[in-house]
PDB file of C-alpha atoms in Angstrom:
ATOM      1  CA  UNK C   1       0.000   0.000   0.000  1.00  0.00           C
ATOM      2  CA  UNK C   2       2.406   2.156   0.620  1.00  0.00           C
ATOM      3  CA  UNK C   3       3.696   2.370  -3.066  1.00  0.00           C
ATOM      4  CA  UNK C   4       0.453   3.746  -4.129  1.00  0.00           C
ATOM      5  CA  UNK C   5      -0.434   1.404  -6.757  1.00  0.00           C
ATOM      6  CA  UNK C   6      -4.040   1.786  -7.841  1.00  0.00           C
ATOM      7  CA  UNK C   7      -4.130  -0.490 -10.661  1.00  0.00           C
ATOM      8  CA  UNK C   8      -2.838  -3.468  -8.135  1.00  0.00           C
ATOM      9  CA  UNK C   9      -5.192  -2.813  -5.513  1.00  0.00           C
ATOM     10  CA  UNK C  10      -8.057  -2.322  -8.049  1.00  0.00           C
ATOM     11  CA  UNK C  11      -7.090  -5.698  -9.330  1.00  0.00           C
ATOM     12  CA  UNK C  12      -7.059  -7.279  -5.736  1.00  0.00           C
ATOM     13  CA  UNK C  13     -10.931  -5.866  -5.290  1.00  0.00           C
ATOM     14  CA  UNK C  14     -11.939  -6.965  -8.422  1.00  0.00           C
ATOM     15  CA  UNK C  15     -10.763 -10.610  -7.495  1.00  0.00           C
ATOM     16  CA  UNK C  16     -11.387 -10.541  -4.035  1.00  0.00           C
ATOM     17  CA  UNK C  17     -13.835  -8.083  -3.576  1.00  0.00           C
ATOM     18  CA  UNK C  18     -13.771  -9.408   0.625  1.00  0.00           C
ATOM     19  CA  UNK C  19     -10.729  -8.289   1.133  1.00  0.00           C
ATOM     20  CA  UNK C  20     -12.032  -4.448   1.985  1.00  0.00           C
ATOM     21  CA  UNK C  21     -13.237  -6.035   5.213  1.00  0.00           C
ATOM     22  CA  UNK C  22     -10.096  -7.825   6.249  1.00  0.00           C
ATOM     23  CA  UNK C  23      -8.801  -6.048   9.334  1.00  0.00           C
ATOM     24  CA  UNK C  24      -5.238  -6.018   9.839  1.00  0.00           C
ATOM     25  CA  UNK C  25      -3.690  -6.189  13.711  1.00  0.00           C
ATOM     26  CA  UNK C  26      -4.781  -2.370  14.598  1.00  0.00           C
ATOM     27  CA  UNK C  27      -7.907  -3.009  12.985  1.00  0.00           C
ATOM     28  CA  UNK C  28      -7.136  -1.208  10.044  1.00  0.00           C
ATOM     29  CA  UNK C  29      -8.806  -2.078   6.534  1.00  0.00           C
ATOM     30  CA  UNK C  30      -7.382  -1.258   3.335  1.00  0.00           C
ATOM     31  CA  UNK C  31      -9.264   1.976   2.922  1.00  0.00           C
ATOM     32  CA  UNK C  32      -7.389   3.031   6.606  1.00  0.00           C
ATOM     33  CA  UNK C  33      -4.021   2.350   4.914  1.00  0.00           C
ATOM     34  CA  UNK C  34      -4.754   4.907   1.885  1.00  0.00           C
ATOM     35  CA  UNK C  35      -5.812   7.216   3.912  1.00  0.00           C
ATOM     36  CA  UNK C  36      -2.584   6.194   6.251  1.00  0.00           C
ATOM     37  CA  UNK C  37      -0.266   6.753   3.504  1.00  0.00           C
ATOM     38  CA  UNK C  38      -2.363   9.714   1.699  1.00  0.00           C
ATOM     39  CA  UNK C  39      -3.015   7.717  -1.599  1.00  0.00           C
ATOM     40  CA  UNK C  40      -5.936  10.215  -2.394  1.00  0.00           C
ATOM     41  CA  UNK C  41      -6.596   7.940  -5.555  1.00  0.00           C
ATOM     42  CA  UNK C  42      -6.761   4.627  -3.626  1.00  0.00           C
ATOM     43  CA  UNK C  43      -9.017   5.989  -1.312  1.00  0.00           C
ATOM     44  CA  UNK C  44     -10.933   7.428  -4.304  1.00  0.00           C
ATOM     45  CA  UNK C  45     -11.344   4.317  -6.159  1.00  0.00           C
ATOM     46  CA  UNK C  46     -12.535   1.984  -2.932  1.00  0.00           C
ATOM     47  CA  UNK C  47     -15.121   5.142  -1.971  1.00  0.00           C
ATOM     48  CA  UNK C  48     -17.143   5.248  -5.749  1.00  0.00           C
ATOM     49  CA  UNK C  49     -17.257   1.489  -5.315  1.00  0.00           C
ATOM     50  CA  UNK C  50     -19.370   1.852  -2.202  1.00  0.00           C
ATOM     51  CA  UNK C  51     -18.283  -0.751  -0.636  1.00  0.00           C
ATOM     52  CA  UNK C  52     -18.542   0.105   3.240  1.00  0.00           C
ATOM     53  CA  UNK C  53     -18.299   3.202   3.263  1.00  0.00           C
ATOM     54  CA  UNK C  54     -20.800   3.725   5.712  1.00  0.00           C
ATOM     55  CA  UNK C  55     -19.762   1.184   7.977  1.00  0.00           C
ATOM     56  CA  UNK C  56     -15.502   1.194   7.311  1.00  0.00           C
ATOM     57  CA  UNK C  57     -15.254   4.886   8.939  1.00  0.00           C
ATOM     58  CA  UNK C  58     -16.723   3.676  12.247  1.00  0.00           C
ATOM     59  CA  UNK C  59     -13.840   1.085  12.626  1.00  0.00           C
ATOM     60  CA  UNK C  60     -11.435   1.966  15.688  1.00  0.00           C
ATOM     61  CA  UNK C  61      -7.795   1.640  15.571  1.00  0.00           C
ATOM     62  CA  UNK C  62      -7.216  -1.158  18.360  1.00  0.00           C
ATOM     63  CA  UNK C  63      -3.908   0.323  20.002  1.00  0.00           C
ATOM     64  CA  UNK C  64      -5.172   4.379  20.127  1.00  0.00           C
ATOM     65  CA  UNK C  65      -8.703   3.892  19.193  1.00  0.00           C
ATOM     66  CA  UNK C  66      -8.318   6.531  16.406  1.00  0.00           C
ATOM     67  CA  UNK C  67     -11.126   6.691  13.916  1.00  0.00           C
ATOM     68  CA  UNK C  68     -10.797   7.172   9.809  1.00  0.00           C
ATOM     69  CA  UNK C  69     -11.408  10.532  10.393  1.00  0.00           C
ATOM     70  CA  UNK C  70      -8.370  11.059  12.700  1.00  0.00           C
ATOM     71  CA  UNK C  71      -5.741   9.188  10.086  1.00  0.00           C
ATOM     72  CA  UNK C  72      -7.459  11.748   7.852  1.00  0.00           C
ATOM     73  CA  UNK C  73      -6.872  14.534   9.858  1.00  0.00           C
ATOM     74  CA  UNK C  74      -3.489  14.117  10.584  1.00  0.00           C
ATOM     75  CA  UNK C  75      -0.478  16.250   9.616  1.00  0.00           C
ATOM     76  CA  UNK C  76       1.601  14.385   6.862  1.00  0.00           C
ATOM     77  CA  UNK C  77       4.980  14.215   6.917  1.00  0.00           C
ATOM     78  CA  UNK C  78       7.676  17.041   6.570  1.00  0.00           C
ATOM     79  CA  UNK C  79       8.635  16.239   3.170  1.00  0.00           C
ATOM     80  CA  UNK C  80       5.155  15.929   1.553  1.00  0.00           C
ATOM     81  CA  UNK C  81       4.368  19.225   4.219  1.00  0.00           C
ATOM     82  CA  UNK C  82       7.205  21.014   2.633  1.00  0.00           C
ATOM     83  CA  UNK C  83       5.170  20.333  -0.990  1.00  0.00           C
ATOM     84  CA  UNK C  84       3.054  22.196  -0.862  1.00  0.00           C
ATOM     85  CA  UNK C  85       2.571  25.819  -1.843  1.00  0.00           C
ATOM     86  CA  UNK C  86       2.928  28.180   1.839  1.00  0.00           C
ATOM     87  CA  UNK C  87       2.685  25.475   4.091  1.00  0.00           C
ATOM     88  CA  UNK C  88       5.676  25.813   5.872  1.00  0.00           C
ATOM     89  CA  UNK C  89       5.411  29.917   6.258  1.00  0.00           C
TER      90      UNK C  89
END
């Protein structure tokens, strides 16, 4: 996931579509890893499938109990900060 390949996880839902629900040991699912590793186009592509998405955002993180919408919220890193037009003025 952290590569950021689309086509390869597409693939993967396409054969297993299941596999959105497999949690790893934090409870994570493989819509919490895009959104982890900001892969705005993995996320993208899981969301217009609509698999879960009403039920996938509700799923806590088991070691902080962090939500979706806290990995979303999060500062990214430095480098990727550093990106971006202003942000580090």
């Amino acid at each position: 996931m952290e590569v950021g390949n689309c086509k390869f996880v597409a693939q993967l839902i396409y054969e297993c579509p299941g596999l959105v629900w497999e949690k790893n040991t934090r409870g994570w699912t493989i819509i919490h890893a895009a959104v982890w590793h900001r892969h705005e186009t993995i996320f993208s592509l899981i969301y217009e499938l609509g698999i879960a998405k009403d039920v996938i955002p509700t799923f806590k993180d088991t070691v902080d109990g962090n939500t979706l919408l806290h990995l979303a919220a999060r500062l990214p890193p430095p480098t990727q900060l550093n990106r971006l037009a202003g942000a580090g003025t």
